PDB file of C-alpha atoms in Angstrom:
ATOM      1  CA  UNK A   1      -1.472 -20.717  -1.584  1.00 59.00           C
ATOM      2  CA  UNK A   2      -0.896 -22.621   1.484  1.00 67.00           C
ATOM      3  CA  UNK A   3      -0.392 -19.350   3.934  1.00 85.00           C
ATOM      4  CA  UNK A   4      -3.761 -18.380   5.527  1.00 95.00           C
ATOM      5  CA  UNK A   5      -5.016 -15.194   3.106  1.00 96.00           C
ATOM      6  CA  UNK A   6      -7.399 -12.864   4.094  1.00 97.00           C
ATOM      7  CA  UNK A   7      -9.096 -10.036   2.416  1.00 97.00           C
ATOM      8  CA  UNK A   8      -9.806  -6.313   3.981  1.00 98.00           C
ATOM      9  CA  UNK A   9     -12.545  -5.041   1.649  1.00 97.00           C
ATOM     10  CA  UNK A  10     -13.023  -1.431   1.906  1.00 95.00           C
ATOM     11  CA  UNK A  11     -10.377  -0.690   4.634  1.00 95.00           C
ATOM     12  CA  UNK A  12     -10.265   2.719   4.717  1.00 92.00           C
ATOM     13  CA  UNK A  13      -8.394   4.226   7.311  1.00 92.00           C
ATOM     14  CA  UNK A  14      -7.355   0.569   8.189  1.00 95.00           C
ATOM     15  CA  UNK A  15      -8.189   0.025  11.367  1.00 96.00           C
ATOM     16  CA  UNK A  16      -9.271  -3.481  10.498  1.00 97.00           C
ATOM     17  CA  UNK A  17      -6.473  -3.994   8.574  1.00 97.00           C
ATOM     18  CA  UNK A  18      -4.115  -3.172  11.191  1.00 97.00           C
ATOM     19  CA  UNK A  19      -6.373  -5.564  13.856  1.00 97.00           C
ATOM     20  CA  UNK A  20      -5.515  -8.626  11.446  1.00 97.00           C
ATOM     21  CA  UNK A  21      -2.665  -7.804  10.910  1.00 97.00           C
ATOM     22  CA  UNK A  22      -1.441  -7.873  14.807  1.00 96.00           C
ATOM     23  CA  UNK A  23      -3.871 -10.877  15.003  1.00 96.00           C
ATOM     24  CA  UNK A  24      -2.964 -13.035  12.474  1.00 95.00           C
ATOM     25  CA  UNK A  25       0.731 -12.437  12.073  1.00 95.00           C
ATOM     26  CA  UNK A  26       2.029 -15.421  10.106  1.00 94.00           C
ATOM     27  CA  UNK A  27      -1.063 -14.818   7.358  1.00 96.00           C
ATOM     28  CA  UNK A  28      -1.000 -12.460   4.425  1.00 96.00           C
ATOM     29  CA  UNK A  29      -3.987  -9.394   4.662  1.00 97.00           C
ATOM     30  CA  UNK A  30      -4.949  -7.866   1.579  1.00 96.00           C
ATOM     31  CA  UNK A  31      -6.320  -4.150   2.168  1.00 97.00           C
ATOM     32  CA  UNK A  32      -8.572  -3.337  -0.176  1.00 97.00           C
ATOM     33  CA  UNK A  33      -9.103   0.511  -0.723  1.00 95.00           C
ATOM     34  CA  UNK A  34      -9.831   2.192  -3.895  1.00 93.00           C
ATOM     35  CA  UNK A  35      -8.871   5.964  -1.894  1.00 92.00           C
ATOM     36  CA  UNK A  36      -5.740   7.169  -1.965  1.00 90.00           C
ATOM     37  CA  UNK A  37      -5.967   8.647   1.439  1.00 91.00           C
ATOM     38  CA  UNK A  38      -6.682   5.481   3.319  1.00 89.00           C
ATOM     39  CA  UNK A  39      -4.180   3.667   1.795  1.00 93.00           C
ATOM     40  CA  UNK A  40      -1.645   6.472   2.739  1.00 94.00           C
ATOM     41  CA  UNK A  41      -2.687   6.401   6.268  1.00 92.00           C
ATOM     42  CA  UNK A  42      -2.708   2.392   6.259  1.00 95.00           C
ATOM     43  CA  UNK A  43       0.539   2.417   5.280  1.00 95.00           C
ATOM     44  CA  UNK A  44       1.692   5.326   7.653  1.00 95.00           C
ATOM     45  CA  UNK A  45       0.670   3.001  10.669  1.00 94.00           C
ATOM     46  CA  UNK A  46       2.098  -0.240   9.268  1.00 95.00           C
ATOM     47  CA  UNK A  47       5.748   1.820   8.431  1.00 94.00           C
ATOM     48  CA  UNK A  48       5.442   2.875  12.212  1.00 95.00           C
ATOM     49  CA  UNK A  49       4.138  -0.608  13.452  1.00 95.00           C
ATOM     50  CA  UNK A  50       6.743  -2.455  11.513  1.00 95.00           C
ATOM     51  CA  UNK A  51       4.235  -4.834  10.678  1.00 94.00           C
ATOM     52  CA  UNK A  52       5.100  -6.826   6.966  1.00 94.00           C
ATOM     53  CA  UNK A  53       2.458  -9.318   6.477  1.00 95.00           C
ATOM     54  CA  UNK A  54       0.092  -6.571   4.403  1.00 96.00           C
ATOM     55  CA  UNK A  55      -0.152  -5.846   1.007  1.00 96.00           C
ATOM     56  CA  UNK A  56      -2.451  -3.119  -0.477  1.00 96.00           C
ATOM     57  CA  UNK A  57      -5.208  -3.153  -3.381  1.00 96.00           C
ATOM     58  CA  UNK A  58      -5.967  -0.251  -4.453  1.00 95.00           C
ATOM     59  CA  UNK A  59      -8.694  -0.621  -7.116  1.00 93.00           C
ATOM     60  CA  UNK A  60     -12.099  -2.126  -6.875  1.00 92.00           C
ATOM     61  CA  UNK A  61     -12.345  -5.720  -5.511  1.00 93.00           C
ATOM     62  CA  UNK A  62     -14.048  -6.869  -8.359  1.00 91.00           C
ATOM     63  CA  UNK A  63     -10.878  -6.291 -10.332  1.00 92.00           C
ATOM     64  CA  UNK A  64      -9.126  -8.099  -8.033  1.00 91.00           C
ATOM     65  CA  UNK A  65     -11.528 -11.506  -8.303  1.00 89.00           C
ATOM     66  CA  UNK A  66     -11.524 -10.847 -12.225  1.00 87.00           C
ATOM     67  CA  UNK A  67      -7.520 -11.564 -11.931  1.00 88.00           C
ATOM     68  CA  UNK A  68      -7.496 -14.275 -10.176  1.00 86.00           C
ATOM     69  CA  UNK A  69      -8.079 -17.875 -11.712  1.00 81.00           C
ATOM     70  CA  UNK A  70     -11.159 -19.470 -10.425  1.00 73.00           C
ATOM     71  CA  UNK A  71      -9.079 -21.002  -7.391  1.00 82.00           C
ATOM     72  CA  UNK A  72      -9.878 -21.046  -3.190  1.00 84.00           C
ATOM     73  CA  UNK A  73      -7.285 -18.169  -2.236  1.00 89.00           C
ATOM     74  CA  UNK A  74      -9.300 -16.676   1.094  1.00 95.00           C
ATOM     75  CA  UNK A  75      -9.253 -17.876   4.309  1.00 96.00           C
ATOM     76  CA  UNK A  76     -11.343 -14.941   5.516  1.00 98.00           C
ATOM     77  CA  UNK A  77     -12.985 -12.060   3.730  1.00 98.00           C
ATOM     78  CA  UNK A  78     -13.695  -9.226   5.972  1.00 98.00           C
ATOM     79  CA  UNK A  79     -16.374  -6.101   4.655  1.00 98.00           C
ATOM     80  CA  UNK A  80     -16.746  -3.847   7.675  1.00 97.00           C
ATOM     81  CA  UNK A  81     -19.140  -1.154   7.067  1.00 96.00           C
ATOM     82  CA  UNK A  82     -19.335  -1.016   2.930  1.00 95.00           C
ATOM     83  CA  UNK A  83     -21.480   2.135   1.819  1.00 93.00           C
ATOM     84  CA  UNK A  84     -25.102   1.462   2.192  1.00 92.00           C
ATOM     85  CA  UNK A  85     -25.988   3.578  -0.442  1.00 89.00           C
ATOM     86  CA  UNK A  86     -28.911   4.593   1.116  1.00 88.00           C
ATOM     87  CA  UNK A  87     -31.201   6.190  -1.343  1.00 90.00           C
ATOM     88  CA  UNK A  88     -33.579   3.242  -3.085  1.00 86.00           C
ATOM     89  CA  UNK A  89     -32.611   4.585  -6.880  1.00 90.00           C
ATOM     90  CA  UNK A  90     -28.858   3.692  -5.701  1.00 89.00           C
ATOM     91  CA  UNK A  91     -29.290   0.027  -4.655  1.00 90.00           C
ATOM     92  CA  UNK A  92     -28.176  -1.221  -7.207  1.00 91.00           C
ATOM     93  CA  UNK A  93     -24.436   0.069  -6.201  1.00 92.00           C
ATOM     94  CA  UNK A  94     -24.268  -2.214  -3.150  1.00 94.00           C
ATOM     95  CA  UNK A  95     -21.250  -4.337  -2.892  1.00 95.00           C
ATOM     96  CA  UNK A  96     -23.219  -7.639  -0.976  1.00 96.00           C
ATOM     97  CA  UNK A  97     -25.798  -8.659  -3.080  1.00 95.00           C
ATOM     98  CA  UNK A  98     -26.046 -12.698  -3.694  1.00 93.00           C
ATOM     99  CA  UNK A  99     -24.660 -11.782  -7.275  1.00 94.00           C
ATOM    100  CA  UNK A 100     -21.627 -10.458  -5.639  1.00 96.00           C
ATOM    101  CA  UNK A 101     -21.810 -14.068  -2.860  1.00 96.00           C
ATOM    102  CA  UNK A 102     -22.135 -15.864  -5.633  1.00 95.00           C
ATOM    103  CA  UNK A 103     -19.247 -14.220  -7.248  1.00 94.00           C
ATOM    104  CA  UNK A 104     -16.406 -14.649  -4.277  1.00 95.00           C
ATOM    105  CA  UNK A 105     -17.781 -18.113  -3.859  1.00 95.00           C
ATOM    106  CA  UNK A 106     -15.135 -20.300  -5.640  1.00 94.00           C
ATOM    107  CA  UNK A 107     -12.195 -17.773  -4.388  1.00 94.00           C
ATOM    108  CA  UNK A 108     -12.661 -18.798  -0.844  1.00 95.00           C
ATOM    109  CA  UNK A 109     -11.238 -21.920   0.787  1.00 94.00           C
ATOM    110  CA  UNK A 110     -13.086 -24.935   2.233  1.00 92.00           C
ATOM    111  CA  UNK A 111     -14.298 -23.677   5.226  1.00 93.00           C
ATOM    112  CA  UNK A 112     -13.411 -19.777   4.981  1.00 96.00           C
ATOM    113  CA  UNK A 113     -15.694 -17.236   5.885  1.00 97.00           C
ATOM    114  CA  UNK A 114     -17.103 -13.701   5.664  1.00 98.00           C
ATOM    115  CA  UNK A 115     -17.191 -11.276   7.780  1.00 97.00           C
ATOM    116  CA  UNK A 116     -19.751  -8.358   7.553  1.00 98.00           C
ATOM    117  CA  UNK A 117     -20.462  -5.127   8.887  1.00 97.00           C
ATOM    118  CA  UNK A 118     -23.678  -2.919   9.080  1.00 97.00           C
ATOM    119  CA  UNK A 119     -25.748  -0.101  10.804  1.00 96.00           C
ATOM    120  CA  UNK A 120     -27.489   0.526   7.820  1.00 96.00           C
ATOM    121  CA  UNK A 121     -31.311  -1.430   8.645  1.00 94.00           C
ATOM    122  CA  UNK A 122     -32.006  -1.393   4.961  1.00 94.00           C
ATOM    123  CA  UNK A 123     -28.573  -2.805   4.310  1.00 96.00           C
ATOM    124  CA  UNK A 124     -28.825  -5.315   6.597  1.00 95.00           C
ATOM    125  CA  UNK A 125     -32.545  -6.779   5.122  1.00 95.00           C
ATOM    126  CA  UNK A 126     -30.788  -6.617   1.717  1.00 95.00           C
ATOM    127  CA  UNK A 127     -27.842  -8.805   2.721  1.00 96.00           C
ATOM    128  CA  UNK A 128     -29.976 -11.041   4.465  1.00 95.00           C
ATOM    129  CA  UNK A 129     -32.227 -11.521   1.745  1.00 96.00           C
ATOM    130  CA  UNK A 130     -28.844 -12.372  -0.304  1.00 96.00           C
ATOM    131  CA  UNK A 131     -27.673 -14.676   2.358  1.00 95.00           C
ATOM    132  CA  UNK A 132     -31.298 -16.465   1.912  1.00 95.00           C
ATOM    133  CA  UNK A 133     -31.075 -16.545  -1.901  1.00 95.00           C
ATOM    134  CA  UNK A 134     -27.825 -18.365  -1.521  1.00 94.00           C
ATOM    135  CA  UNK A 135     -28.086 -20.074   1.228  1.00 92.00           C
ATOM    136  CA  UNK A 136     -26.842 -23.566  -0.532  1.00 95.00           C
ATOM    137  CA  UNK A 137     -23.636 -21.945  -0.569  1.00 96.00           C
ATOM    138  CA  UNK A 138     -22.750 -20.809   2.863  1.00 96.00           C
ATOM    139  CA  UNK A 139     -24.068 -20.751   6.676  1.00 94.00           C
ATOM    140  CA  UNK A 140     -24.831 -18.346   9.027  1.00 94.00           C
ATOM    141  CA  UNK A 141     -23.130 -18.835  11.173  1.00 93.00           C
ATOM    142  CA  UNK A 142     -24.196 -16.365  14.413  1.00 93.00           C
ATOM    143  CA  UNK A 143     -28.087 -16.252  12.503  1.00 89.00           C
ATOM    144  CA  UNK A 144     -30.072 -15.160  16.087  1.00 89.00           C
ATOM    145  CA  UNK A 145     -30.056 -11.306  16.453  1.00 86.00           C
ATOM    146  CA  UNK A 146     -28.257 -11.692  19.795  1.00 88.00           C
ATOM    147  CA  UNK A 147     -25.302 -12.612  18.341  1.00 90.00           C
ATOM    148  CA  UNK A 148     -25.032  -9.819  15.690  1.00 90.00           C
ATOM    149  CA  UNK A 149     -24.331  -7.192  18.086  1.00 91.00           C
ATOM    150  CA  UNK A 150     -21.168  -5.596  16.965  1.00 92.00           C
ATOM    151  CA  UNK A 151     -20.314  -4.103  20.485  1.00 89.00           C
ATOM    152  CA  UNK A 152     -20.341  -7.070  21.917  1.00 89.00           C
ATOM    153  CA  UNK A 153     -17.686  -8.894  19.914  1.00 92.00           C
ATOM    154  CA  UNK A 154     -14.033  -8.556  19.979  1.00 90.00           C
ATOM    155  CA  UNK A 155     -14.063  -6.291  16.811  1.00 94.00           C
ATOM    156  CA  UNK A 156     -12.044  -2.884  15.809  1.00 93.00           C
ATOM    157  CA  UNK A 157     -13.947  -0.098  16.430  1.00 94.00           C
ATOM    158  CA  UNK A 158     -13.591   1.739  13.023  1.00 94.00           C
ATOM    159  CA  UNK A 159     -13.997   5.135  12.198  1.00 93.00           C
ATOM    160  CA  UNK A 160     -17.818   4.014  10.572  1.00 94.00           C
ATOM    161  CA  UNK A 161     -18.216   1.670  13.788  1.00 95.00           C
ATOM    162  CA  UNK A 162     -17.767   5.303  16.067  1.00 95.00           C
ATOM    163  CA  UNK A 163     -19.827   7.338  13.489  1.00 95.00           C
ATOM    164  CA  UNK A 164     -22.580   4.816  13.885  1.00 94.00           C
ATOM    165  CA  UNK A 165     -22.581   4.537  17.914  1.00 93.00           C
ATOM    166  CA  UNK A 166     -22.255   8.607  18.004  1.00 95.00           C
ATOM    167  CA  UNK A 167     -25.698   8.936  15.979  1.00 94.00           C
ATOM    168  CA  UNK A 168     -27.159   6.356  17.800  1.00 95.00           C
ATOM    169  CA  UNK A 169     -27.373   3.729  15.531  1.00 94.00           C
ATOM    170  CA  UNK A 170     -26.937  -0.251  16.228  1.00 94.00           C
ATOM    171  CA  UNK A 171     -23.706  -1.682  14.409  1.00 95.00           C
ATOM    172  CA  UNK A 172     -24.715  -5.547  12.681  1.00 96.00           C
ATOM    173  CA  UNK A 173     -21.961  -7.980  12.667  1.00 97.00           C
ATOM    174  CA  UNK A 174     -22.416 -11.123  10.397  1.00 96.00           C
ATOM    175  CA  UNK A 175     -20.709 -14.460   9.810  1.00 97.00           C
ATOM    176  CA  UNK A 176     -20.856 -16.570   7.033  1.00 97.00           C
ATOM    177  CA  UNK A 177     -19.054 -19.946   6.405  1.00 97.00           C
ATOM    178  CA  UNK A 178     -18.498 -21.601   2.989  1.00 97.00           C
ATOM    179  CA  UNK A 179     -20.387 -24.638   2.758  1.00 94.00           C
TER     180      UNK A 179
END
């Protein structure tokens, strides 16, 4: 409870995992990862890192938040490049919407934050439209375009991050503090 905590939701191959990990090395990171695969590689690189301050999740976040007592356990809550489920019937799948803000809200600490990641345009307008609707709850905190460029930021460039720049498209970072 009193160690910094920070979430890795969707980690994947865990490149942002690992980035935390070597960043924040007195804090505990949760990787988040329903795959198997990721999590095998994940823990592949932290065997061969030697790095102990991770522990792995794999299920579905909301399982994880459905656990938990309604507490403040996050410092940070990182979602780097969730699926944008891009065709309109599928929506309705999208991790950030401002039920899912509204959701994490009482699980994060005074102060903690959220960390998003997008090249999906559609995405993006969605989340922002979320981070309008609940707006009472937290800031944005880097809200003029300028500051959401993902390349310009000291940030992990993940395998979705490289997949993005090699097709061309523009990578959205966003940052959100609990009010």
């Amino acid at each position: 409870k009193n160690k910094k905590n920070i979430i890795d939701i969707g980690s994947g191959r865990g490149e942002n995992t690992l980035f935390l990990a070597k960043k924040n090395p007195e804090a505990l990171i949760i990787a988040i990862e329903i795959f198997l695969d990721g999590n095998i590689n994940l823990c592949k690189q932290l065997s061969n890192l030697k790095l102990c301050n991770v522990k792995l999740f794999s299920s579905n976040v909301l399982k994880l938040i459905d656990y938990l007592n309604n507490d403040s356990y996050f410092n940070e809550i990182w979602i780097l490049f969730p699926d944008p489920w891009p065709k309109k019937k599928h929506y309705k799948r999208r991790l950030i919407n401002d039920n899912f803000l509204k959701k994490i809200y009482p699980y994060i600490k005074k102060n903690g934050k959220i960390f998003i990641a997008t090249d999906s345009t559609s995405y993006l307008q969605s989340i922002m439209n979320s981070i309008y609707k609940t707006k009472y709850l937290f800031n944005w905190q880097n809200n003029k375009p300028q500051n959401w460029i993902y390349e310009m930021l000291d940030l992990p460039h993940t395998k979705f991050f490289k997949k993005a720049q090699n097709s061309y498209r523009s990578s959205f970072f966003i940052e959100l503090i609990k009010i």
